[in-house]
Structure formats: structure tokens, C-alpha cells
Coordinates of C-alpha atoms in Angstrom, one line a residue:
M191 CA -1.0 12.9 -30.3
T192 CA -4.8 13.2 -30.6
M193 CA -6.1 16.0 -28.4
K194 CA -9.1 15.6 -26.1
T195 CA -11.2 18.7 -25.4
V196 CA -13.2 19.5 -22.3
L197 CA -15.8 22.2 -23.0
F198 CA -16.4 24.7 -20.2
I199 CA -19.7 26.6 -20.7
L200 CA -19.4 30.0 -19.0
L201 CA -22.4 32.3 -18.5
D202 CA -22.1 35.9 -17.4
R203 CA -21.6 36.2 -13.6
Y204 CA -20.1 32.7 -13.5
A205 CA -18.4 31.4 -10.3
D206 CA -14.7 31.5 -11.3
W207 CA -13.5 29.6 -8.2
E208 CA -15.6 26.6 -9.3
A209 CA -13.8 26.4 -12.7
A210 CA -10.1 26.9 -11.7
P211 CA -9.3 23.7 -9.9
L212 CA -10.6 21.4 -12.6
A213 CA -9.3 23.5 -15.5
S214 CA -5.8 23.5 -14.0
V215 CA -5.8 19.7 -13.7
I216 CA -7.1 19.2 -17.3
N217 CA -4.6 21.6 -18.9
R218 CA -1.6 20.0 -17.2
Q219 CA -2.4 16.6 -18.7
P220 CA -0.7 15.7 -22.0
G221 CA -3.2 15.5 -24.9
W222 CA -5.9 17.4 -23.0
R223 CA -7.1 21.0 -23.3
V224 CA -9.9 23.2 -21.9
Q225 CA -12.0 25.2 -24.3
T226 CA -14.1 28.0 -23.0
V227 CA -17.4 29.0 -24.6
S228 CA -20.2 31.4 -23.9
P229 CA -23.7 31.7 -25.3
A230 CA -22.8 34.2 -28.0
G231 CA -19.1 33.8 -27.9
S232 CA -18.9 37.2 -26.2
P233 CA -16.7 38.0 -23.1
V234 CA -18.3 37.2 -19.8
R235 CA -17.5 38.6 -16.4
S236 CA -17.1 36.3 -13.4
L237 CA -18.4 36.9 -9.9
G238 CA -14.8 37.5 -8.9
G239 CA -14.4 40.3 -11.4
F240 CA -12.4 38.5 -14.1
T241 CA -13.4 39.2 -17.7
T242 CA -13.0 36.0 -19.7
V243 CA -12.8 36.1 -23.5
P244 CA -14.1 32.7 -24.6
E245 CA -12.8 30.8 -27.6
G246 CA -16.2 30.7 -29.3
A247 CA -19.9 30.4 -28.9
V248 CA -21.7 27.4 -27.3
P249 CA -22.0 24.9 -30.2
A250 CA -25.2 23.1 -31.0
Q251 CA -23.3 19.9 -31.6
L252 CA -20.1 18.9 -29.8
P253 CA -16.9 18.4 -31.8
P254 CA -15.6 14.9 -32.3
D255 CA -12.7 15.4 -29.9
C256 CA -14.9 16.5 -27.0
A257 CA -14.5 14.3 -23.9
G258 CA -16.5 16.3 -21.5
V259 CA -18.9 19.2 -20.9
V260 CA -18.6 21.3 -17.8
L261 CA -21.3 23.7 -16.6
I262 CA -19.8 26.2 -14.1
G263 CA -22.2 27.7 -11.6
G264 CA -23.1 31.3 -11.1
L265 CA -26.1 33.6 -11.2
S266 CA -27.3 33.2 -14.8
W267 CA -28.5 29.6 -15.0
R268 CA -32.1 30.7 -14.5
T269 CA -32.0 33.2 -17.3
E270 CA -32.7 33.0 -21.0
A271 CA -28.9 32.8 -21.7
A272 CA -28.8 29.3 -20.2
G273 CA -30.9 27.9 -23.0
A274 CA -27.9 27.9 -25.3
A275 CA -26.4 25.0 -23.2
E276 CA -29.3 22.6 -23.8
A277 CA -28.4 21.3 -27.2
P278 CA -24.7 20.5 -26.5
V279 CA -25.6 19.0 -23.1
R280 CA -28.2 16.7 -24.7
D281 CA -25.7 15.8 -27.4
A282 CA -23.2 14.8 -24.6
A283 CA -25.8 12.7 -22.9
A284 CA -26.7 10.9 -26.1
R285 CA -23.1 10.2 -26.9
G286 CA -22.0 9.1 -23.5
I287 CA -19.7 12.1 -23.0
V288 CA -18.9 13.1 -19.4
I289 CA -21.1 15.9 -18.1
G290 CA -20.3 17.9 -15.0
A291 CA -22.5 20.5 -13.3
I292 CA -21.8 22.5 -10.1
C293 CA -23.8 24.8 -8.0
D294 CA -26.8 26.4 -9.8
A295 CA -25.9 24.7 -13.1
T296 CA -27.4 21.6 -11.5
V297 CA -30.9 23.2 -11.6
F298 CA -30.5 23.6 -15.3
L299 CA -29.8 19.9 -15.7
G300 CA -32.9 19.2 -13.6
R301 CA -35.1 21.5 -15.7
I302 CA -34.2 19.8 -18.9
G303 CA -34.8 16.4 -17.4
L304 CA -31.3 14.9 -17.2
L305 CA -31.4 14.2 -13.4
N306 CA -34.5 12.0 -13.3
D307 CA -32.8 8.5 -13.2
M308 CA -29.3 9.2 -12.0
P309 CA -27.9 9.7 -8.5
H310 CA -27.1 13.4 -8.2
T311 CA -26.8 16.4 -5.8
G312 CA -27.1 20.2 -5.9
N313 CA -27.4 23.1 -3.7
L314 CA -30.8 22.3 -2.1
L315 CA -33.4 19.7 -3.2
P316 CA -36.5 22.0 -2.5
D317 CA -35.0 24.7 -4.7
L318 CA -34.2 22.2 -7.4
Q319 CA -37.7 20.9 -7.4
D320 CA -39.2 24.4 -7.4
Y321 CA -37.2 25.7 -10.3
A322 CA -37.0 22.6 -12.5
G323 CA -40.7 22.1 -12.2
N324 CA -42.3 19.4 -14.4
G325 CA -38.9 18.6 -15.9
Y326 CA -37.6 17.1 -12.7
S327 CA -38.9 13.9 -11.2
G328 CA -35.7 12.6 -9.7
S329 CA -36.0 13.4 -6.0
L330 CA -35.5 9.8 -5.1
F331 CA -32.1 9.9 -6.7
Y332 CA -31.0 13.2 -4.9
R333 CA -28.2 12.8 -2.4
N334 CA -27.4 15.2 0.4
E335 CA -23.7 15.1 -0.4
N336 CA -21.1 17.7 -1.6
V337 CA -20.5 15.8 -4.8
V338 CA -21.9 12.8 -6.5
R339 CA -20.3 10.9 -9.4
S340 CA -22.7 8.6 -11.2
G341 CA -21.1 7.0 -14.2
R342 CA -20.4 9.8 -16.6
L343 CA -22.4 12.4 -14.7
V344 CA -20.8 14.5 -11.9
T345 CA -22.9 17.0 -9.8
A346 CA -21.8 19.1 -6.9
N347 CA -23.0 21.9 -4.7
G348 CA -21.4 25.4 -4.7
T349 CA -19.1 24.8 -1.8
A350 CA -17.4 21.8 -3.4
A351 CA -15.2 23.0 -6.2
M352 CA -12.3 20.8 -5.0
E353 CA -14.4 17.7 -4.7
F354 CA -16.0 18.4 -8.0
A355 CA -12.6 18.6 -9.7
R356 CA -11.5 15.3 -8.0
E357 CA -14.6 13.4 -9.2
M358 CA -14.4 14.9 -12.7
A359 CA -10.8 13.9 -13.0
V360 CA -11.9 10.3 -12.3
A361 CA -14.9 10.5 -14.6
L362 CA -12.8 11.8 -17.5
E363 CA -10.2 9.2 -16.7
L364 CA -7.5 11.8 -16.2
M365 CA -6.5 10.1 -13.0
S366 CA -7.2 7.0 -11.0
A367 CA -9.5 7.4 -8.0
E368 CA -6.4 7.0 -5.8
D369 CA -4.4 9.7 -7.6
A370 CA -7.4 12.0 -7.6
A371 CA -7.7 11.5 -3.8
R372 CA -4.0 12.4 -3.4
W373 CA -4.4 15.5 -5.4
H374 CA -7.5 16.5 -3.4
R375 CA -5.7 15.9 -0.1
L376 CA -2.8 18.0 -1.1
F377 CA -4.8 21.0 -2.1
T378 CA -7.2 20.9 0.8
L379 CA -4.7 20.1 3.6
G380 CA -1.7 22.0 2.1
F381 CA 2.0 21.3 1.6
H382 CA 3.0 21.0 5.3
A383 CA 0.2 18.6 6.1
A384 CA 0.7 16.4 3.0
P385 CA 4.3 16.8 1.9
E386 CA 4.5 13.3 0.2
D387 CA 1.5 14.2 -1.9
A388 CA 3.1 17.5 -2.8
F389 CA 6.3 16.0 -4.0
W390 CA 4.3 13.4 -5.9
W391 CA 2.1 15.9 -7.6
F392 CA 4.7 18.5 -8.6
G393 CA 7.0 15.8 -9.7
R394 CA 4.3 14.5 -11.9
M395 CA 3.7 17.9 -13.4
N396 CA 7.4 18.5 -14.0
S397 CA 7.6 15.2 -15.9
G398 CA 4.7 16.1 -18.2
G399 CA 1.8 14.8 -16.2
E400 CA 2.9 11.2 -15.9
S401 CA 2.9 9.5 -12.5

């Protein structure tokens, strides 16, 4: 079976709660895996206090098996360290690879000019405009929504980790929109409010990820 990799770019002081829902969905799918990278390949510490040892450094060019690039938010996307992400993100955009950005990672996409002609969202439009400066001219495409999926681009604000995972699962073609909605409903409402979804999801996981 050919493996597909989804690259998670983690900077120091990353928001661990934004990564976990999506990563857990990806890693439970047969033939899929998460690969974590940091700017220098060095350990990074999350805002929740977890020290993460990445599998390597952020690559300048994505590997052939890469199906997606995920930029997890946090407090370092406005620092020099964020620059390491520009080359692989541009490579993903050029090759039609799925790109996901949540929370403050969206301002990074704005600064490098990748939000100018695609519907998108973020934490706050004025902040995005202020930080991204001349690199950003996409205010007409900004949506005041928790998450926006536009083709192979998914953006979300920092309160929407579950919605981000749902839309990324659809963009990556891990799940149909209907199945992703069931997953989201289960993990937002809980077992007792959505028992049918629970039995469906955990049955799927026990059978190797198949519906």
C-alpha cells in the first residue's frame, strides 16, 4: 500500500489542541500518516507544555508522497522561525497539495500572498491586514466564519480546531462530507447525545478505518 503523508509544521509555542483532532483522524486511516517537522528539526514545546520531538526539519521541497501541509497556530508565526515554512507551502500551492492553516498561521499565509484570491478566514481581519501588510490584498475574500474550505485550502480561527479537522478531512478526501459531519457531531456533542454516530465511528476504527 502506498502511504500518503500529511506534514504538520510545528513552531515553538504551538497550540497543541489545534493539532490533535486532525492528527488523530489522519493516523487512523489505512495508508495515511502524520509527519511532524520543525524549522531546524529540534524539539518544540507546546502552549500546553508538551515537548514534541519532530521527525525532521521543515523541508524546502515536499516529498512525493505528501498529500497535505498543515500549519498549526501558536505564538511564533510572527517570528523569524516562521520563514522556514514558506518554501514548502509555496511548493504545496504550486502542486495542488492541500494546505491547512489555523489561528495565527493564517496571518503567515496572508503575509506570503496566498490568501489574495481564495475565500478564507482567520482570527480577525484587521489584524491579518495589519501584519500581512503589502503581501495581503484579499480582504474581499475574507469570511467571518469559524472555518472556510475553498478547494484545497482550509483556514480556521483559533477556536475552531474541531471544525478545522472536519474540513481538512474532506479536503484530503479522508472522508466524505457526510461522514466528516458525523465525526464532528460525535466529538462536539458527545456519546450520550450522538450514540449512533459513536457506534458508527468506533466500529469504523475497529475495522481498520473503513465505513
